[in-house]
mmCIF file of C-alpha atoms in Angstrom:
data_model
loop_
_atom_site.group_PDB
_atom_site.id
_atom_site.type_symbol
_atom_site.label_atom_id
_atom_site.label_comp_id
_atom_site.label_asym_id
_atom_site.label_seq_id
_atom_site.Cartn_x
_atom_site.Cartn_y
_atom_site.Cartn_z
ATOM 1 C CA UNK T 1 114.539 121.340 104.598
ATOM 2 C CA UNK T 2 113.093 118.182 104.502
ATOM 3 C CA UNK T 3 109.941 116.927 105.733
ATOM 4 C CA UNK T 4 106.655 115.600 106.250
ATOM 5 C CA UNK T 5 103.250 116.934 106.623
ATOM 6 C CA UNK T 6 99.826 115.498 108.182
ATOM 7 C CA UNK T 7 97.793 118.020 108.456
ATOM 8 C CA UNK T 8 95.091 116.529 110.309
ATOM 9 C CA UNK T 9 95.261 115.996 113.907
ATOM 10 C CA UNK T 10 92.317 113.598 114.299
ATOM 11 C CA UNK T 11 90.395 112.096 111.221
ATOM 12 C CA UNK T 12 86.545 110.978 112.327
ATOM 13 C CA UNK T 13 84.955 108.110 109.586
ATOM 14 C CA UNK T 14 82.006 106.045 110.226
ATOM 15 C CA UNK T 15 82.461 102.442 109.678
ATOM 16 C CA UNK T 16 81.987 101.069 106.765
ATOM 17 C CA UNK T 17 82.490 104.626 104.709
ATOM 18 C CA UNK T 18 85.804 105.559 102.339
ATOM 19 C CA UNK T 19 89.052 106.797 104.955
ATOM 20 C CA UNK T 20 91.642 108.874 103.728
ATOM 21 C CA UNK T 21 94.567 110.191 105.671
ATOM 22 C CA UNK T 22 96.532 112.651 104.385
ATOM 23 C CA UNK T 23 100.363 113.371 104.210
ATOM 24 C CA UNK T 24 102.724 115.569 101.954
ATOM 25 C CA UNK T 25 106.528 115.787 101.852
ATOM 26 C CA UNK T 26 109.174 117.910 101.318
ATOM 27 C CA UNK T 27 112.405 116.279 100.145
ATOM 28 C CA UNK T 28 115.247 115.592 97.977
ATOM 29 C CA UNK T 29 115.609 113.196 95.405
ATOM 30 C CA UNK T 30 112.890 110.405 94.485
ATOM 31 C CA UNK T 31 111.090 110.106 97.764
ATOM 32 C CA UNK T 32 110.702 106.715 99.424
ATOM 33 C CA UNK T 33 107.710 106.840 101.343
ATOM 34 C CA UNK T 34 105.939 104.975 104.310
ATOM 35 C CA UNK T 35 102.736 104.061 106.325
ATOM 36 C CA UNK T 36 102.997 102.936 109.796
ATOM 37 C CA UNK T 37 100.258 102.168 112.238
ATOM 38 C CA UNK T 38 100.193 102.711 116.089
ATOM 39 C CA UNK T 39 97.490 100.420 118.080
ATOM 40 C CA UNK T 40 97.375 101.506 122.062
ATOM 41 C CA UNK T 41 100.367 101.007 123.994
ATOM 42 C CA UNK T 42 102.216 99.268 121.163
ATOM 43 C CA UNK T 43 105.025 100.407 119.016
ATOM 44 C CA UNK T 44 104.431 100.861 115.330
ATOM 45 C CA UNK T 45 103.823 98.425 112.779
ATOM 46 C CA UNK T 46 104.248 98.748 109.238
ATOM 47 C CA UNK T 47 101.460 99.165 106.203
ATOM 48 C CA UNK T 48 103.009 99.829 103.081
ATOM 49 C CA UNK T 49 106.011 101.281 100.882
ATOM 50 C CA UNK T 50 106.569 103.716 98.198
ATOM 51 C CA UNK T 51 109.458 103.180 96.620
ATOM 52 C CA UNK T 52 108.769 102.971 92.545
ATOM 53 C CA UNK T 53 106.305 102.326 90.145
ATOM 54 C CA UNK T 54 102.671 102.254 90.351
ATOM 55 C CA UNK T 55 101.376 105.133 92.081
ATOM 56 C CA UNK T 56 99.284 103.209 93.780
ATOM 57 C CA UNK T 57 100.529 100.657 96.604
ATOM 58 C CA UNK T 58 98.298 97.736 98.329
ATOM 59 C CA UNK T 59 99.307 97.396 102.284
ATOM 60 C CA UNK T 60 98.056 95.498 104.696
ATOM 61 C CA UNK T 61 94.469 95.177 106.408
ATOM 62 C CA UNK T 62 92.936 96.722 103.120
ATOM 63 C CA UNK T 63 95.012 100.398 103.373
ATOM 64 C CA UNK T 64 96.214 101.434 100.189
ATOM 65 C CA UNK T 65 98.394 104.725 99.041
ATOM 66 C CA UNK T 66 98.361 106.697 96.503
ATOM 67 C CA UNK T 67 101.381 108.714 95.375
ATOM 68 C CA UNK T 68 101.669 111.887 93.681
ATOM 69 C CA UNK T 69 104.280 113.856 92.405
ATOM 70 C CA UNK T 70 102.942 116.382 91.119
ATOM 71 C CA UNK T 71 101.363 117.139 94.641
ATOM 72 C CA UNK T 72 104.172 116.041 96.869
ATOM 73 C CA UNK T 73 101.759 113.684 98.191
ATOM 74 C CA UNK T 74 101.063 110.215 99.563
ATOM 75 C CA UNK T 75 97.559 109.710 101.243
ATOM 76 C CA UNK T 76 96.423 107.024 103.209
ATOM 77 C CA UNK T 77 92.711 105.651 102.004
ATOM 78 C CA UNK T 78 90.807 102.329 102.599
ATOM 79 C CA UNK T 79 87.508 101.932 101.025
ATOM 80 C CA UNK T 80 85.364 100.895 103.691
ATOM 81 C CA UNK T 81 86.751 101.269 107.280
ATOM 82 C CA UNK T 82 86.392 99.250 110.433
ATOM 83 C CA UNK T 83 85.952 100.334 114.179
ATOM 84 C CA UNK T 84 89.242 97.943 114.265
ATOM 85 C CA UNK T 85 91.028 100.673 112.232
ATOM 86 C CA UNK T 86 90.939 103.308 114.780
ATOM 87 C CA UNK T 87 94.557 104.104 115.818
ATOM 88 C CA UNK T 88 97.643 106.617 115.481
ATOM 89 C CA UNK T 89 99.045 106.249 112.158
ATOM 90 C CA UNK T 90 101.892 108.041 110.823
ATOM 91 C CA UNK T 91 103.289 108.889 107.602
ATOM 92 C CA UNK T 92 107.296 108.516 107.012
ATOM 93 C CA UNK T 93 109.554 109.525 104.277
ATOM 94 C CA UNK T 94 113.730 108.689 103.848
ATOM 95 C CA UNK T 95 115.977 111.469 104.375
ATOM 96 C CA UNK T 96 117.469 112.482 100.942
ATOM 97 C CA UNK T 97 120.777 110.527 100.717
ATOM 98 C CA UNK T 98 120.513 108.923 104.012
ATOM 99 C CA UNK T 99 118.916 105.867 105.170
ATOM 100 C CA UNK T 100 117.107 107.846 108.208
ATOM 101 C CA UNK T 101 113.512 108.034 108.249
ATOM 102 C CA UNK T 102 111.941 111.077 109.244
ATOM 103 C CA UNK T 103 108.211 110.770 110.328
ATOM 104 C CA UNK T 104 105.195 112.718 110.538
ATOM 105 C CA UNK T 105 103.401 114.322 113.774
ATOM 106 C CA UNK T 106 100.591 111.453 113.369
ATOM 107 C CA UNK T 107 96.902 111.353 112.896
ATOM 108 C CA UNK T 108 94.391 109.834 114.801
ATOM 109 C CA UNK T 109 91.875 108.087 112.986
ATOM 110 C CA UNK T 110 88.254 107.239 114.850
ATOM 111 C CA UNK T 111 86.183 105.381 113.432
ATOM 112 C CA UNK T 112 82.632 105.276 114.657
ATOM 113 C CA UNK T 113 79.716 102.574 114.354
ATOM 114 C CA UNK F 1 105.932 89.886 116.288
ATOM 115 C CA UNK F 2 109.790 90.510 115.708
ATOM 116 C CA UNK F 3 111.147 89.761 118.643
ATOM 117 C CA UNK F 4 112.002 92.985 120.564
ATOM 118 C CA UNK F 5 111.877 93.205 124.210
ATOM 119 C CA UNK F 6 112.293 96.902 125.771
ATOM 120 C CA UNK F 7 112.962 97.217 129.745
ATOM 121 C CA UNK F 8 111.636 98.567 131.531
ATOM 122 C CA UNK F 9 108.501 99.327 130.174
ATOM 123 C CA UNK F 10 107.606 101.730 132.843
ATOM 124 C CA UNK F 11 110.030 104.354 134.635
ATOM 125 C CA UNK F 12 109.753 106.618 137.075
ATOM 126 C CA UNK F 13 112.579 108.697 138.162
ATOM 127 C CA UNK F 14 114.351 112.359 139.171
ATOM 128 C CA UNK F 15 116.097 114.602 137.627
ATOM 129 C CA UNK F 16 120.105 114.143 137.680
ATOM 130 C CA UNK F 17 119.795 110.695 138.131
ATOM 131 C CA UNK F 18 120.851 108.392 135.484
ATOM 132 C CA UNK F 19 118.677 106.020 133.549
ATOM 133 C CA UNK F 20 119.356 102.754 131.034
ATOM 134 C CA UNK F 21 116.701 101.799 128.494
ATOM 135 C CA UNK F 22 117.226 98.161 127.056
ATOM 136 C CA UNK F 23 116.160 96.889 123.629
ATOM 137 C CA UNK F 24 116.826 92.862 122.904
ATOM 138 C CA UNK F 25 116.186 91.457 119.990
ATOM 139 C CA UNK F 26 115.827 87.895 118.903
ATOM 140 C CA UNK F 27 115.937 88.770 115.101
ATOM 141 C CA UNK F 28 119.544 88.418 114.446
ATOM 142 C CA UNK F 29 118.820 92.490 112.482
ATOM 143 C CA UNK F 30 122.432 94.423 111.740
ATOM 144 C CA UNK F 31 120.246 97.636 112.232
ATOM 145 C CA UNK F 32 118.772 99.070 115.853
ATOM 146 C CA UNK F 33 117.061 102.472 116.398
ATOM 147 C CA UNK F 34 116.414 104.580 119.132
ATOM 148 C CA UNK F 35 113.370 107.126 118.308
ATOM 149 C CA UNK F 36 111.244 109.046 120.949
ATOM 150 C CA UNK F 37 107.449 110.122 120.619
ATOM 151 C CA UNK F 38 106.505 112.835 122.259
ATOM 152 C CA UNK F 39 102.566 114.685 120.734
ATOM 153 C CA UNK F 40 102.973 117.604 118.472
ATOM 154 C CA UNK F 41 106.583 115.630 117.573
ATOM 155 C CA UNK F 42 105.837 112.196 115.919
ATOM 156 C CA UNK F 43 108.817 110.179 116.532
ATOM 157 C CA UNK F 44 112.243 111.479 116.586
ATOM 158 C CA UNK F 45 115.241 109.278 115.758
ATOM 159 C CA UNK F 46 118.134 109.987 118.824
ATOM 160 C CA UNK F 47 120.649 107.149 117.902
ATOM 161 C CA UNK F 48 120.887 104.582 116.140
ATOM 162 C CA UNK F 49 123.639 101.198 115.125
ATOM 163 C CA UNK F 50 124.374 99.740 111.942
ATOM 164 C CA UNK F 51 126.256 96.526 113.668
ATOM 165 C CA UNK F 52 127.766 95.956 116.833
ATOM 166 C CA UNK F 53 129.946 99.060 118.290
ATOM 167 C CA UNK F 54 128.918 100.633 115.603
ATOM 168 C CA UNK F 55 126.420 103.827 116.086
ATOM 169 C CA UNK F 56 125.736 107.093 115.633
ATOM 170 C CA UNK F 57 123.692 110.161 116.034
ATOM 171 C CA UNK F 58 120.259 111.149 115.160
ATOM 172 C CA UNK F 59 118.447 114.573 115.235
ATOM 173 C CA UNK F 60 118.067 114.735 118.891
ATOM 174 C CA UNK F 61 120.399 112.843 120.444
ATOM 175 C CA UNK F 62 122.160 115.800 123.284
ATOM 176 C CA UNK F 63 121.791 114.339 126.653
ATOM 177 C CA UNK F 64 121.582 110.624 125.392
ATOM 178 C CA UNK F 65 124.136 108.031 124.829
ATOM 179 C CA UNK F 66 123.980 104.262 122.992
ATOM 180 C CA UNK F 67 126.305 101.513 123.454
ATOM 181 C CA UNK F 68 126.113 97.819 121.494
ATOM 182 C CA UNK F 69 128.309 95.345 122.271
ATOM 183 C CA UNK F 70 126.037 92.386 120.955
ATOM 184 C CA UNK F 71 124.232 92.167 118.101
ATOM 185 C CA UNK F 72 120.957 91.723 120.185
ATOM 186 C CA UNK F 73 121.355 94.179 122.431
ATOM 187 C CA UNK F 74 121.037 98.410 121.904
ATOM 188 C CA UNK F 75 121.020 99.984 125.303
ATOM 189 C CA UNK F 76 120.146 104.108 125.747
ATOM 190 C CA UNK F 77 121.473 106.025 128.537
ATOM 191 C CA UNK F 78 120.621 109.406 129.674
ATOM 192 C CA UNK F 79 123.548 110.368 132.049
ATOM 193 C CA UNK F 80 121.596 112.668 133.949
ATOM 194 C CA UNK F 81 117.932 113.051 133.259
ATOM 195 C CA UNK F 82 115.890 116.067 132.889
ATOM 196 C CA UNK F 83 112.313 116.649 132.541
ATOM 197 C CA UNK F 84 112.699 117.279 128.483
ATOM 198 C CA UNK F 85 113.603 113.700 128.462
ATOM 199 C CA UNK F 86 110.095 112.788 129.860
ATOM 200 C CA UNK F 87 108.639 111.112 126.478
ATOM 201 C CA UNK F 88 107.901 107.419 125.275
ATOM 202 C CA UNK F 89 111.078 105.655 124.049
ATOM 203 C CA UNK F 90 110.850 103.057 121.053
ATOM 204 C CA UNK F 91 113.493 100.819 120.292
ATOM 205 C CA UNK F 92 113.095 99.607 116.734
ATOM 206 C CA UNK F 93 115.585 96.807 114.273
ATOM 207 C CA UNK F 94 115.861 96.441 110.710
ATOM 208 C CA UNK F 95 117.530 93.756 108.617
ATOM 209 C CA UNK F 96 118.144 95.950 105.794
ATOM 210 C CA UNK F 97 118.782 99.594 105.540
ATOM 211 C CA UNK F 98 115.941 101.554 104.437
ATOM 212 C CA UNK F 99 117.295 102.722 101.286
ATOM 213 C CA UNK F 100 117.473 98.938 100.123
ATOM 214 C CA UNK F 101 113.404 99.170 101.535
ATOM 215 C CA UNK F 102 114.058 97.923 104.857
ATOM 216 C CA UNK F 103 111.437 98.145 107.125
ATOM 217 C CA UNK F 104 111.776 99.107 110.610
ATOM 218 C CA UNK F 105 109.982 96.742 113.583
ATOM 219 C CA UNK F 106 109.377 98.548 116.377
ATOM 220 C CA UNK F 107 109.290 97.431 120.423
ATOM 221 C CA UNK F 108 106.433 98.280 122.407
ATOM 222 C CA UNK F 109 108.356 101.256 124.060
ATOM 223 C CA UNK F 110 109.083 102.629 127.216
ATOM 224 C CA UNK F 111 107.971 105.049 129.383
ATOM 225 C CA UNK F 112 110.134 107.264 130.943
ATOM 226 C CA UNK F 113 108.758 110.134 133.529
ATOM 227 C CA UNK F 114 111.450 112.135 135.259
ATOM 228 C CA UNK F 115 110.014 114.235 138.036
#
């Protein structure tokens, strides 16, 4: 079957230290993978892609990604975080031969002064 | 901000009465999306349209029904709602598919509680 894993309901940081939010997928095929952010009471918003080459991918607001294949993984990390970065964020990878997105269960990420 | 309106943005209702959610866009995108987010769940694709009377179904789409007859507008409608279908709706629009890397733009949502 395929999926996606966060394993971490709620991720606490203070500000200004390394973030890192983790996800892991199960599917067919080369994955295409995907960060989206959730503020309060808005819908998501996108923060970067995985589709080929460099394991590592630059999104917005500072995130970056790193993928691994090896590990069936694709974590979220920043190197310093910002009280600003606190929010829902979810991790998303394309269903295997179809062009339907199936997301993780979210993680909340605080991050403290 | 794309440009996607969902209405209403707040519903109250009861069960067995039917309900229309309404996603607009302003984008001109060939591709809408229906998903629902509901904790422990993520979001949950229920239908979506690659182009006007064009759609299909997603993983949970029993009890829900889409219709598009513009290209800016994606409407959902639960026949008969239940108290499963209490959850936050998000209407989201593409302009590519995501296997050419589309990405998906997403409305603030819609609340739906059916008592």
């Amino acid at each position: 079957a395929q999926s996606v894993a966060q394993p971490e309901d709620q991720v606490n940081v203070a500000e200004g230290n390394p973030l890192t939010v983790k996800c892991t997928y199960s599917v067919s095929g080369n994955p295409y993978l995907f960060w989206y952010v959730q503020y309060p009471n808005r819908g998501l918003q996108f923060l970067l892609k995985y589709i080929t080459g460099d394991n590592l991918v630059k999104g917005s607001y500072g995130f970056e990604a790193e993928f691994n294949k090896s590990q069936t993984s694709f974590h979220l990390k920043k190197p310093s975080a910002l009280v600003s970065d606190s929010a829902l964020y979810f991790c998303a990878v394309r269903a295997y031969n179809t062009d339907k997105l199936i997301f993780g269960t979210g993680t909340r990420l605080q991050v403290f002064p | 901000d794309a440009g996607i309106t969902q209405s209403p943005r707040h519903k109250v209702t009861e069960t067995g009465t039917p309900v229309t959610l309404r996603c607009h866009q302003t984008e001109n995108h060939r591709y809408m999306y229906w998903y629902r987010q509901d904790p422990g769940h993520g979001l949950r694709l229920i239908h979506y349209s690659y182009g006007v009377k064009d759609t299909d179904k997603g993983e949970v789409s029993d009890g829900y029904s889409v219709s598009r007859s513009k290209t800016e507008d994606f409407l959902l409608t639960l026949e008969s709602a239940t108290s499963s279908q209490t959850s936050v709706y998000f209407c989201a629009i593409s302009e590519r598919l995501v296997v050419d890397t589309g990405e998906l733009f997403f409305g603030e949502g819609s609340r739906l509680t059916v008592l």
